[in-house]
Amino acid sequence: MHVGYTAVFQNPGNGLDDSKVYAEEMRLCDLAVDLGMSSLWTVEHHFDDYTMCPSPVQWLSYQAGRHPDTLLGSGVIVLPWHDPLRVAEEIALLDQMSNGRMILGLGRGLARIEYEGFRVDMNTSRERFVEYARLVLDALEKGYMEYDNEFGTQPRREIRPTPKYTFKGRTYAAAVSPESMPLMAKLGIGVLVIPQKPWKVVQDDLEAYGRVFRETNGAEPPPPFSGGFVFVDESSDRAEEMARTWIGANYATVMRHYEFEAGPHEGVSGYEFYTNITKYLEKHGKQGAIDDFVNLMPWGTPQQVLDKVEHIREMIGTNAIMPAFSYGGMSYLDAEASLKLFAERCLPEINSWEVEPLLLPDRLAA
């Protein structure tokens, strides 16, 4: 089973200089590779302290040179905020420089602060995502892009450097709402699971995704990837205390960034599912939502973490996880200790699990 490492670059409440956050997070990325993690991932966000990596492809390009044997995951590039031609060019360049090591993750975004900052109407996000994803993926296969649609006109232009390897089978999209699942299936791409719902609900969503994928593409869908937030400690009591403190603090930043308590998605086309989160908060309270989020995550002693990851694998059939270990304002020493213990006591066992291999260019598949 594949295990990667996700860096999220959080600075809750602007408690540190951003340069300090970056220095520590980059150090932990180097450590994760040294400890045996097989890929590095980051997420795209803008304009506040929630997650400070505005350009995943640029960041991954640095990591491509620093770690020449490590796979590179975008989790995700948010398509509606960008010119699809530039996105295709940047992906093609990174994949060329890294000799086919990119795992492409795409998404459509959710935060009002980001949509307003980029001057994009959130009501168009779903249509933009579907159209831009189709354009980018076609361009990466054909080597050129041209279109004339409701969002603009692009005369035919070549993608240079010419894409060297196909992205079929190594492209995924973040999907939380059940309405997103059939869209990803029709695009022929895999699913990045962002844990926010009970695993049985995710399992049901993926079953619906699989049916549409098989009907549309005449093939089995790739197994999903799964993110998440991990904390490992020899003491189960301390692990729970740290998880409830820091994974809980992380979800508090989620609620603040996405303004879930304010109900910003009410009446916004394509975001009907997310109004349920606001209603849930009204019924169960902020702490209830935090507790539910924490309970989804793999934390505990090494054996407890192994059991929880195994449960996720059994529920959704994942063949890869890319957990985060530094989040919510946790001290970097605590994050480092958790990462080291995971690498020593959990990683060898998880790596030994027999799963369907990742679909990668032939030179990497072995």
mmCIF file of N, CA and C in Angstrom, residues 7 9 21-31 59 62-63 66-67:
data_model
loop_
_atom_site.group_PDB
_atom_site.id
_atom_site.type_symbol
_atom_site.label_atom_id
_atom_site.label_comp_id
_atom_site.label_asym_id
_atom_site.label_seq_id
_atom_site.Cartn_x
_atom_site.Cartn_y
_atom_site.Cartn_z
ATOM 1 N N ALA A 7 1.796 18.095 3.342
ATOM 2 C CA ALA A 7 2.160 19.325 4.042
ATOM 3 C C ALA A 7 1.068 20.356 3.810
ATOM 4 N N PHE A 9 0.918 23.597 5.677
ATOM 5 C CA PHE A 9 1.396 24.970 5.868
ATOM 6 C C PHE A 9 0.367 25.857 6.565
ATOM 7 N N VAL A 21 7.006 29.044 9.586
ATOM 8 C CA VAL A 21 6.136 27.926 9.221
ATOM 9 C C VAL A 21 6.728 27.171 8.045
ATOM 10 N N TYR A 22 7.138 27.894 7.020
ATOM 11 C CA TYR A 22 7.679 27.233 5.839
ATOM 12 C C TYR A 22 8.960 26.474 6.147
ATOM 13 N N ALA A 23 9.852 27.071 6.946
ATOM 14 C CA ALA A 23 11.102 26.386 7.274
ATOM 15 C C ALA A 23 10.831 25.070 7.994
ATOM 16 N N GLU A 24 9.914 25.085 8.936
ATOM 17 C CA GLU A 24 9.621 23.871 9.698
ATOM 18 C C GLU A 24 8.884 22.837 8.851
ATOM 19 N N GLU A 25 7.918 23.293 8.063
ATOM 20 C CA GLU A 25 7.166 22.346 7.240
ATOM 21 C C GLU A 25 8.065 21.714 6.177
ATOM 22 N N MET A 26 8.954 22.480 5.594
ATOM 23 C CA MET A 26 9.869 21.918 4.594
ATOM 24 C C MET A 26 10.827 20.918 5.257
ATOM 25 N N ARG A 27 11.241 21.209 6.477
ATOM 26 C CA ARG A 27 12.092 20.263 7.206
ATOM 27 C C ARG A 27 11.354 18.947 7.435
ATOM 28 N N LEU A 28 10.082 19.032 7.799
ATOM 29 C CA LEU A 28 9.313 17.810 8.017
ATOM 30 C C LEU A 28 9.110 17.033 6.715
ATOM 31 N N CYS A 29 8.984 17.732 5.589
ATOM 32 C CA CYS A 29 8.883 17.033 4.301
ATOM 33 C C CYS A 29 10.156 16.236 4.023
ATOM 34 N N ASP A 30 11.306 16.853 4.244
ATOM 35 C CA ASP A 30 12.574 16.140 4.058
ATOM 36 C C ASP A 30 12.639 14.920 4.969
ATOM 37 N N LEU A 31 12.210 15.105 6.213
ATOM 38 C CA LEU A 31 12.233 13.993 7.166
ATOM 39 C C LEU A 31 11.299 12.881 6.714
ATOM 40 N N TRP A 59 5.468 24.453 -5.927
ATOM 41 C CA TRP A 59 6.060 23.796 -4.758
ATOM 42 C C TRP A 59 6.533 22.374 -5.096
ATOM 43 N N TYR A 62 9.882 22.242 -6.914
ATOM 44 C CA TYR A 62 11.022 22.285 -6.004
ATOM 45 C C TYR A 62 11.282 20.901 -5.410
ATOM 46 N N GLN A 63 10.232 20.247 -4.954
ATOM 47 C CA GLN A 63 10.399 18.927 -4.356
ATOM 48 C C GLN A 63 10.864 17.895 -5.377
ATOM 49 N N ARG A 66 14.540 18.262 -5.339
ATOM 50 C CA ARG A 66 15.138 17.943 -4.037
ATOM 51 C C ARG A 66 15.066 16.455 -3.731
ATOM 52 N N HIS A 67 14.005 15.789 -4.185
ATOM 53 C CA HIS A 67 13.802 14.370 -3.884
ATOM 54 C C HIS A 67 13.539 13.614 -5.186
#
